[in-house]
Amino acid sequence: MAAQDSGSRRAVMVALVLVMLTCAGGMPVSRQRLEVQKHLKRLNKPAVKSIKSPDGDIIDCVHASHQPAFDHPFLKNHTVQLRPTFHPEGLFDESKTASSKESKAITQLWHLNGRCPEGTIPIRRTKRDDILRASSVKRYGRKKHRSFPQPRSADPDLINESGHQHAIAYVEGDKYYGAKATINVWQPRIQQPNEFSLSQLWILGGSFGEDLNSIEAGWQVSPDLYGDNNTRLFTYWTSDAYQATGCYNLLCSGFIQVNSEIAMGASIFPVSGYHGSQYDISILVWKDPKEGHWWMQFGNDYVLGYWPSFLFSYLADSASMIEWGGEVVNSEPDGEHTSTQMGSGHFPEEGFGKASYFRNIQIVDGSNNLKAPKGVGTFTEQSNCYDVQNGNNGDWGSFFYFGGPGKNSKCP
Ligand SMILES: *[C@@H]1O[C@H](CO)[C@@H](O)[C@H](O)[C@H]1NC(C)=O
Ligand SMILES: *[C@@H]1O[C@H](CO)[C@@H](O)[C@H](O)[C@H]1NC(C)=O
Ligand SMILES: *[C@@H]1O[C@H](CO)[C@@H](O)[C@H](O)[C@H]1NC(C)=O
């Protein structure tokens, strides 16, 4: 009874506060609060079980059929594919190569405190503060425009406008049906919370205009998005050049997850140390030739799920460009450069154990075979800030070292 009383009293109080805010011209405040609450409810689905990660995250184990993907109107009647009909050739050879001895296996930090039951998927719970750090509720979980590396144009106006800087390797001029890479994992230092540093692959379709299609996966440090400096596994997709569609991880409906062990947006553990142990993750994204969906695999064991083909225009057919590498945001004004690091924060010349790398970069060709890419190009806007150097050998196949410290005597 008492609880009910105080409940209804609270409701009255809330109503009063709302009226007061409205009268004081504070409508935006109360409206924003309601909007945030509604968005949290949309994102955080009822959990079968919740696991508290040592890094402060809460991982909700959500029944697979209740995941955010099914809020999408086109997915109401979608029959979930529990596994791909096809794996590109050569996929499971990786663990047997000599190079995997040099670097060690990696997992996610929250595994220390539990696992999700079969039939559920792990989702990183979004907190009120996560949304409040975004420029608006609508922008939460989304990239700003024009953050894609554009190797050929390298238009300085565009570069300065967006503040995004890259050091990448890429291939173009063919039809691609997937890409793979083994990516060295680090925890780069971020100068300001509104900057980020990431290492990823891009599967791109269309032109760098209004309707670019992109599927992206890798690791990132992004204080604004996650509220800390941890290195996290992430994905991204868009079908209109980062305008109205797409998002990070499961922060909008689109990606259908089938895996109960890996949470998108969760911390990767451990990370590599300068002169210390090196850790890397493998990521493969490929198009199922039968269903047309784009699948993602993490490591050799975890098929995470897929982006349904209907989300895309160009990528509904194939990709026209693949990119691998690093990106940071430079938010310093007036020609100053941020000291936000890319990769390990060291230049490629320093090599293994010091500089960050991508190894065994591969593409999936028209016959659905994984192959070393031919004619790999490299691109960076300011090599004195962040650089990239590629190479080839028997052990690492096609590889490159990349990254840098940002601000330094040659990058003021
Ligand atoms: C889903 O199925 C129901 C019942 O068969 C049908 O009425 C509805 O139009 C379908 N929705 C979509 C988006 O296909
Ligand atoms: C993240 O790192 C920056 C320095 O790079 C530090 O100022 C900030 O306090 C750190 N943030 C958190 C949440 O640890
Ligand atoms: C872009 O910024 C760099 C340094 O940050 C500066 O040297 C250059 O003049 C700028 N370019 C344009 C076109 O504004």
XYZ file of C-alpha atoms and ligand atoms in Angstrom:
454
model
C 0.000 0.000 0.000
C 2.681 2.414 1.120
C 4.668 1.638 -1.992
C 1.662 2.295 -4.164
C 1.045 5.580 -2.392
C 4.556 6.803 -2.869
C 4.359 5.565 -6.464
C 1.339 7.672 -7.247
C 2.796 10.584 -5.324
C 5.911 10.299 -7.458
C 3.778 10.304 -10.583
C 2.118 13.510 -9.454
C 5.488 15.023 -8.664
C 6.846 14.073 -12.076
C 3.771 15.607 -13.684
C 4.272 18.776 -11.639
C 7.939 18.988 -12.566
C 7.023 18.589 -16.210
C 4.432 21.359 -15.948
C 6.922 23.576 -14.157
C 9.597 22.957 -16.750
C 7.095 23.653 -19.487
C 5.977 26.882 -17.829
C 9.572 27.965 -17.355
C 10.100 27.518 -21.066
C 11.989 24.317 -20.298
C 10.109 22.143 -22.775
C 13.279 20.957 -24.487
C 14.597 19.553 -21.182
C 11.577 17.407 -20.386
C 11.108 16.461 -24.013
C 14.711 15.380 -24.240
C 14.353 13.326 -21.057
C 11.339 11.505 -22.471
C 13.084 11.010 -25.771
C 16.126 9.490 -24.040
C 13.881 7.189 -22.009
C 12.011 6.049 -25.095
C 15.246 5.400 -26.949
C 16.686 3.396 -24.042
C 13.554 1.282 -24.025
C 13.888 0.694 -27.766
C 17.551 -0.324 -27.499
C 17.603 -2.318 -24.265
C 15.481 -5.403 -24.814
C 14.261 -7.520 -21.889
C 17.105 -9.790 -20.751
C 17.009 -13.458 -19.805
C 20.194 -12.891 -17.784
C 22.568 -9.949 -17.238
C 26.321 -10.107 -16.698
C 28.371 -7.327 -15.128
C 31.714 -6.931 -16.868
C 34.818 -5.805 -14.902
C 34.959 -2.684 -17.132
C 31.541 -1.502 -15.876
C 29.531 -2.707 -18.881
C 26.358 -4.676 -18.410
C 25.894 -7.413 -20.962
C 22.250 -8.408 -21.407
C 21.529 -11.895 -22.719
C 18.488 -11.241 -24.897
C 16.424 -13.943 -26.540
C 17.581 -14.029 -30.183
C 14.068 -13.385 -31.476
C 13.799 -10.191 -29.380
C 16.954 -8.525 -30.762
C 16.810 -4.976 -32.170
C 16.967 -6.219 -35.787
C 13.338 -7.304 -35.612
C 12.145 -3.737 -35.023
C 12.875 -3.194 -38.717
C 9.624 -3.233 -40.722
C 11.242 -5.372 -43.450
C 12.289 -7.971 -40.900
C 8.892 -8.623 -39.328
C 8.454 -11.851 -41.270
C 12.118 -12.612 -41.830
C 13.223 -16.208 -41.352
C 16.524 -16.079 -39.506
C 19.399 -17.925 -41.190
C 21.079 -19.769 -38.358
C 24.225 -20.338 -40.405
C 25.587 -19.256 -43.753
C 25.052 -21.623 -46.672
C 28.645 -21.079 -47.696
C 32.097 -20.313 -46.216
C 34.720 -18.962 -48.583
C 37.542 -21.400 -49.287
C 40.598 -21.361 -47.021
C 38.710 -19.967 -44.085
C 39.788 -22.392 -41.388
C 43.438 -22.712 -42.374
C 44.529 -19.662 -40.440
C 45.034 -21.286 -37.043
C 47.571 -23.706 -38.501
C 49.944 -21.135 -39.952
C 53.240 -20.499 -38.201
C 52.487 -16.823 -37.702
C 49.703 -17.504 -35.224
C 52.378 -18.646 -32.748
C 53.784 -15.133 -32.564
C 50.525 -13.629 -31.400
C 48.062 -14.940 -28.865
C 44.379 -15.704 -28.637
C 42.027 -13.008 -27.524
C 38.592 -12.839 -25.973
C 36.162 -10.354 -24.458
C 36.537 -8.994 -20.944
C 32.966 -9.758 -19.804
C 33.612 -13.509 -20.255
C 35.450 -13.365 -16.918
C 32.068 -12.995 -15.192
C 29.808 -15.355 -17.137
C 28.354 -16.465 -20.457
C 25.020 -16.106 -22.198
C 22.728 -19.154 -22.508
C 22.073 -20.819 -25.873
C 19.299 -19.157 -27.831
C 20.194 -15.694 -26.532
C 22.573 -13.060 -27.852
C 24.791 -10.798 -25.716
C 23.998 -7.086 -26.074
C 25.965 -4.302 -24.409
C 23.385 -2.354 -22.430
C 23.074 1.314 -23.380
C 23.099 3.660 -20.403
C 21.429 7.033 -20.108
C 24.881 8.713 -20.062
C 25.865 6.982 -23.319
C 23.009 8.751 -25.081
C 23.532 12.061 -23.290
C 27.125 12.211 -24.599
C 25.843 12.165 -28.197
C 25.040 15.459 -29.921
C 21.397 14.335 -30.046
C 19.339 11.234 -29.349
C 19.056 10.760 -33.100
C 22.822 10.899 -33.659
C 23.622 8.398 -30.893
C 25.355 5.355 -32.383
C 25.938 7.059 -35.723
C 29.007 8.375 -37.479
C 29.219 11.925 -38.662
C 29.174 12.341 -42.428
C 32.163 11.951 -44.677
C 34.220 9.788 -42.427
C 35.210 7.360 -45.166
C 38.702 7.379 -46.607
C 38.663 8.536 -50.181
C 42.017 7.506 -51.608
C 41.877 8.968 -55.060
C 40.392 12.360 -54.459
C 42.368 13.279 -51.311
C 40.753 16.695 -51.658
C 42.368 18.857 -48.950
C 39.179 20.833 -48.417
C 37.275 17.663 -47.663
C 40.024 16.387 -45.396
C 40.082 19.541 -43.301
C 36.335 19.792 -43.166
C 35.782 16.354 -41.718
C 38.885 16.173 -39.530
C 39.058 12.443 -40.194
C 42.477 11.052 -41.025
C 43.406 7.658 -42.363
C 46.315 5.364 -43.074
C 44.983 2.538 -45.195
C 45.591 -0.103 -47.827
C 42.940 -0.648 -50.505
C 41.919 -2.418 -53.701
C 39.359 -1.338 -56.269
C 38.304 -1.953 -59.847
C 36.833 -5.414 -59.480
C 33.782 -7.064 -57.949
C 34.452 -8.192 -54.390
C 32.336 -10.570 -52.324
C 34.099 -10.202 -49.023
C 37.312 -9.413 -47.184
C 39.397 -10.798 -44.384
C 42.230 -9.574 -42.198
C 44.054 -10.328 -38.992
C 44.281 -7.073 -37.076
C 46.796 -6.262 -34.329
C 44.968 -4.910 -31.246
C 46.182 -1.873 -29.273
C 44.793 0.770 -26.981
C 45.719 4.100 -28.598
C 45.590 7.242 -26.472
C 42.791 9.669 -27.299
C 43.464 13.345 -26.636
C 39.847 14.528 -26.452
C 36.651 12.578 -25.735
C 35.048 13.653 -29.014
C 37.875 12.051 -31.005
C 38.312 8.346 -31.712
C 40.886 5.937 -33.058
C 40.052 2.723 -34.884
C 41.437 -0.117 -37.000
C 39.013 -1.802 -39.332
C 38.109 -3.086 -42.753
C 35.637 -1.380 -45.077
C 33.514 -3.188 -47.671
C 32.339 -0.444 -50.012
C 29.817 -0.249 -52.824
C 28.844 2.633 -55.081
C 30.654 5.936 -55.333
C 31.789 8.264 -52.571
C 28.635 10.296 -52.890
C 25.254 10.434 -51.264
C 24.535 6.748 -51.595
C 27.756 5.012 -50.612
C 27.136 1.559 -49.134
C 29.542 0.447 -46.436
C 30.020 -2.496 -44.080
C 32.748 -1.995 -41.497
C 34.257 -4.049 -38.685
C 37.282 -3.877 -36.411
C 38.280 -2.390 -33.079
C 37.922 1.151 -31.789
C 38.575 3.427 -28.814
C 35.800 6.014 -28.635
C 35.224 7.814 -25.306
C 32.101 9.547 -26.595
C 30.442 6.360 -27.761
C 31.362 4.117 -24.811
C 32.311 6.437 -21.940
C 35.828 5.032 -21.480
C 39.163 4.433 -23.238
C 38.811 0.675 -23.692
C 39.462 -1.075 -26.997
C 36.209 -2.493 -28.285
C 35.044 -4.769 -31.071
C 32.701 -2.878 -33.365
C 30.754 -3.004 -36.606
C 29.136 -0.290 -38.681
C 26.930 -0.178 -41.732
C 25.298 2.483 -43.905
C 23.518 2.471 -47.252
C 23.467 6.252 -47.774
C 26.933 7.572 -46.955
C 26.297 7.874 -43.192
C 23.192 10.062 -43.548
C 19.940 8.420 -42.459
C 20.696 4.692 -42.386
C 22.978 2.510 -40.329
C 24.774 2.602 -37.006
C 27.422 1.040 -34.824
C 26.917 -2.473 -33.479
C 23.278 -3.258 -32.644
C 22.326 0.380 -31.984
C 19.716 0.315 -34.741
C 17.835 -2.465 -36.450
C 19.727 -4.096 -39.295
C 22.339 -6.654 -38.286
C 20.945 -10.023 -37.239
C 23.085 -11.704 -34.615
C 23.061 -15.469 -34.220
C 26.029 -15.900 -31.878
C 25.674 -16.141 -28.073
C 29.337 -15.603 -27.180
C 30.564 -12.331 -28.679
C 29.040 -8.930 -27.855
C 29.443 -6.102 -30.335
C 30.821 -3.014 -28.643
C 32.300 -5.022 -25.763
C 35.939 -4.651 -24.664
C 38.601 -6.836 -26.220
C 41.082 -8.308 -23.797
C 44.052 -8.339 -23.607
C 45.663 -5.746 -25.910
C 49.233 -5.610 -27.265
C 52.084 -3.883 -25.446
C 55.002 -1.933 -26.894
C 57.917 -4.419 -26.859
C 55.445 -6.815 -25.192
C 53.074 -9.645 -26.192
C 51.189 -9.040 -29.418
C 47.496 -9.843 -29.773
C 45.412 -9.845 -32.919
C 41.862 -10.581 -34.054
C 40.676 -12.041 -37.350
C 37.654 -10.625 -39.072
C 35.990 -12.041 -42.150
C 32.990 -10.520 -43.885
C 31.564 -12.320 -46.905
C 28.489 -12.466 -49.048
C 26.494 -15.673 -48.980
C 26.130 -16.531 -52.688
C 22.745 -18.205 -52.139
C 20.859 -15.870 -49.770
C 22.852 -12.738 -50.633
C 23.335 -11.696 -47.004
C 26.681 -10.331 -45.746
C 27.991 -12.529 -42.924
C 30.601 -11.691 -40.336
C 32.981 -14.018 -38.547
C 35.203 -13.115 -35.585
C 38.298 -15.276 -35.030
C 38.115 -18.830 -36.351
C 35.210 -19.889 -34.200
C 32.550 -17.234 -34.003
C 30.089 -16.613 -36.815
C 28.386 -13.532 -35.414
C 25.501 -13.022 -37.812
C 24.616 -11.112 -40.952
C 23.443 -7.931 -42.587
C 20.431 -8.821 -44.755
C 20.965 -8.025 -48.408
C 17.879 -5.758 -48.577
C 19.576 -3.161 -46.344
C 21.779 -2.212 -49.295
C 21.620 -1.042 -52.895
C 25.095 -1.565 -54.421
C 26.129 -4.157 -51.870
C 23.032 -6.172 -52.690
C 25.147 -7.172 -55.704
C 28.819 -6.854 -54.768
C 31.446 -4.473 -53.378
C 33.536 -2.283 -55.668
C 36.272 -1.413 -53.195
C 37.855 -2.887 -50.072
C 39.884 -0.894 -47.567
C 41.860 -1.959 -44.489
C 43.535 0.328 -41.955
C 43.265 3.049 -39.347
C 41.236 6.185 -38.854
C 41.314 8.957 -36.229
C 39.418 12.173 -35.747
C 41.413 15.367 -35.421
C 39.231 17.924 -33.677
C 41.950 20.550 -33.134
C 41.106 23.882 -34.776
C 43.351 26.275 -36.722
C 45.738 23.826 -38.334
C 46.884 22.357 -35.004
C 47.078 18.584 -34.834
C 45.707 16.284 -32.157
C 48.001 13.893 -30.283
C 45.415 11.133 -30.607
C 47.293 7.995 -31.616
C 46.568 5.639 -34.488
C 47.353 1.923 -34.100
C 50.101 1.602 -31.480
C 50.901 5.310 -31.698
C 54.174 4.445 -33.467
C 55.154 4.742 -37.121
C 55.278 1.696 -39.446
C 59.115 1.730 -39.679
C 59.352 0.388 -36.130
C 57.956 -2.997 -37.226
C 56.695 -5.991 -35.242
C 56.096 -5.560 -31.515
C 56.071 -1.765 -31.828
C 54.016 -0.710 -34.828
C 50.458 -1.915 -35.446
C 49.805 -4.272 -38.365
C 47.209 -5.968 -40.558
C 48.347 -9.370 -41.850
C 46.924 -11.924 -44.286
C 44.633 -9.373 -45.858
C 42.457 -11.170 -48.371
C 39.462 -10.580 -50.603
C 36.670 -12.929 -51.650
C 36.609 -13.073 -55.462
C 33.846 -13.817 -57.986
C 34.324 -17.579 -57.514
C 33.916 -17.160 -53.737
C 37.563 -17.926 -53.010
C 39.636 -16.093 -50.435
C 42.662 -14.662 -52.199
C 45.528 -12.279 -51.559
C 44.482 -8.984 -53.173
C 46.306 -7.825 -56.317
C 47.440 -4.248 -56.884
C 47.085 -3.055 -53.281
C 47.341 0.739 -52.989
C 48.068 2.742 -49.856
C 46.750 6.122 -48.792
C 47.260 8.615 -46.000
C 46.379 12.310 -45.816
C 49.424 13.412 -43.800
C 52.190 10.812 -43.584
C 54.034 12.900 -40.984
C 51.112 12.338 -38.610
C 50.067 8.767 -39.494
C 51.675 6.535 -42.099
C 51.268 3.154 -43.816
C 53.793 0.715 -45.396
C 52.745 -2.482 -47.107
C 54.561 -5.673 -47.975
C 54.292 -9.349 -48.808
C 55.843 -12.518 -47.474
C 55.161 -16.237 -47.200
C 54.064 -16.148 -43.594
C 51.956 -13.000 -43.441
C 50.797 -12.916 -47.062
C 49.781 -9.405 -47.978
C 50.312 -7.188 -44.912
C 51.001 -3.641 -43.803
C 52.176 -1.684 -40.804
C 50.371 1.574 -40.109
C 49.718 4.289 -37.539
C 51.534 7.066 -35.752
C 51.520 9.494 -32.852
C 49.615 12.365 -34.449
C 51.085 15.635 -33.201
C 54.913 15.677 -33.300
C 57.684 17.969 -34.563
C 56.840 17.143 -38.209
C 53.071 17.209 -37.602
C 52.498 20.402 -35.629
C 4.019 -10.376 -42.630
O 3.066 -11.445 -42.630
C 1.747 -11.034 -42.362
C 0.874 -12.289 -42.251
O 1.209 -13.223 -43.226
C 1.292 -10.089 -43.475
O -0.022 -9.639 -43.219
C 2.231 -8.882 -43.520
O 1.902 -8.044 -44.604
C 3.672 -9.340 -43.677
N 4.543 -8.196 -43.547
C 5.592 -7.969 -44.338
C 6.400 -6.721 -44.050
O 5.904 -8.702 -45.240
C 40.803 8.600 -21.249
O 42.138 9.023 -21.525
C 42.369 10.407 -21.347
C 43.795 10.698 -21.705
O 44.124 10.180 -22.924
C 42.084 10.822 -19.920
O 42.233 12.220 -19.805
C 40.653 10.419 -19.563
O 40.431 10.702 -18.203
C 40.430 8.941 -19.822
N 39.021 8.652 -19.611
C 38.576 7.679 -18.856
C 37.110 7.532 -18.729
O 39.345 6.898 -18.291
C 44.326 21.833 -43.973
O 44.968 21.737 -42.706
C 46.394 21.724 -42.785
C 46.969 21.513 -41.417
O 46.030 21.037 -40.532
C 46.872 23.066 -43.363
O 48.275 23.068 -43.470
C 46.260 23.251 -44.745
O 46.584 24.530 -45.239
C 44.731 23.099 -44.671
N 44.215 23.069 -46.028
C 43.178 23.800 -46.431
C 42.792 23.650 -47.845
O 42.562 24.523 -45.661
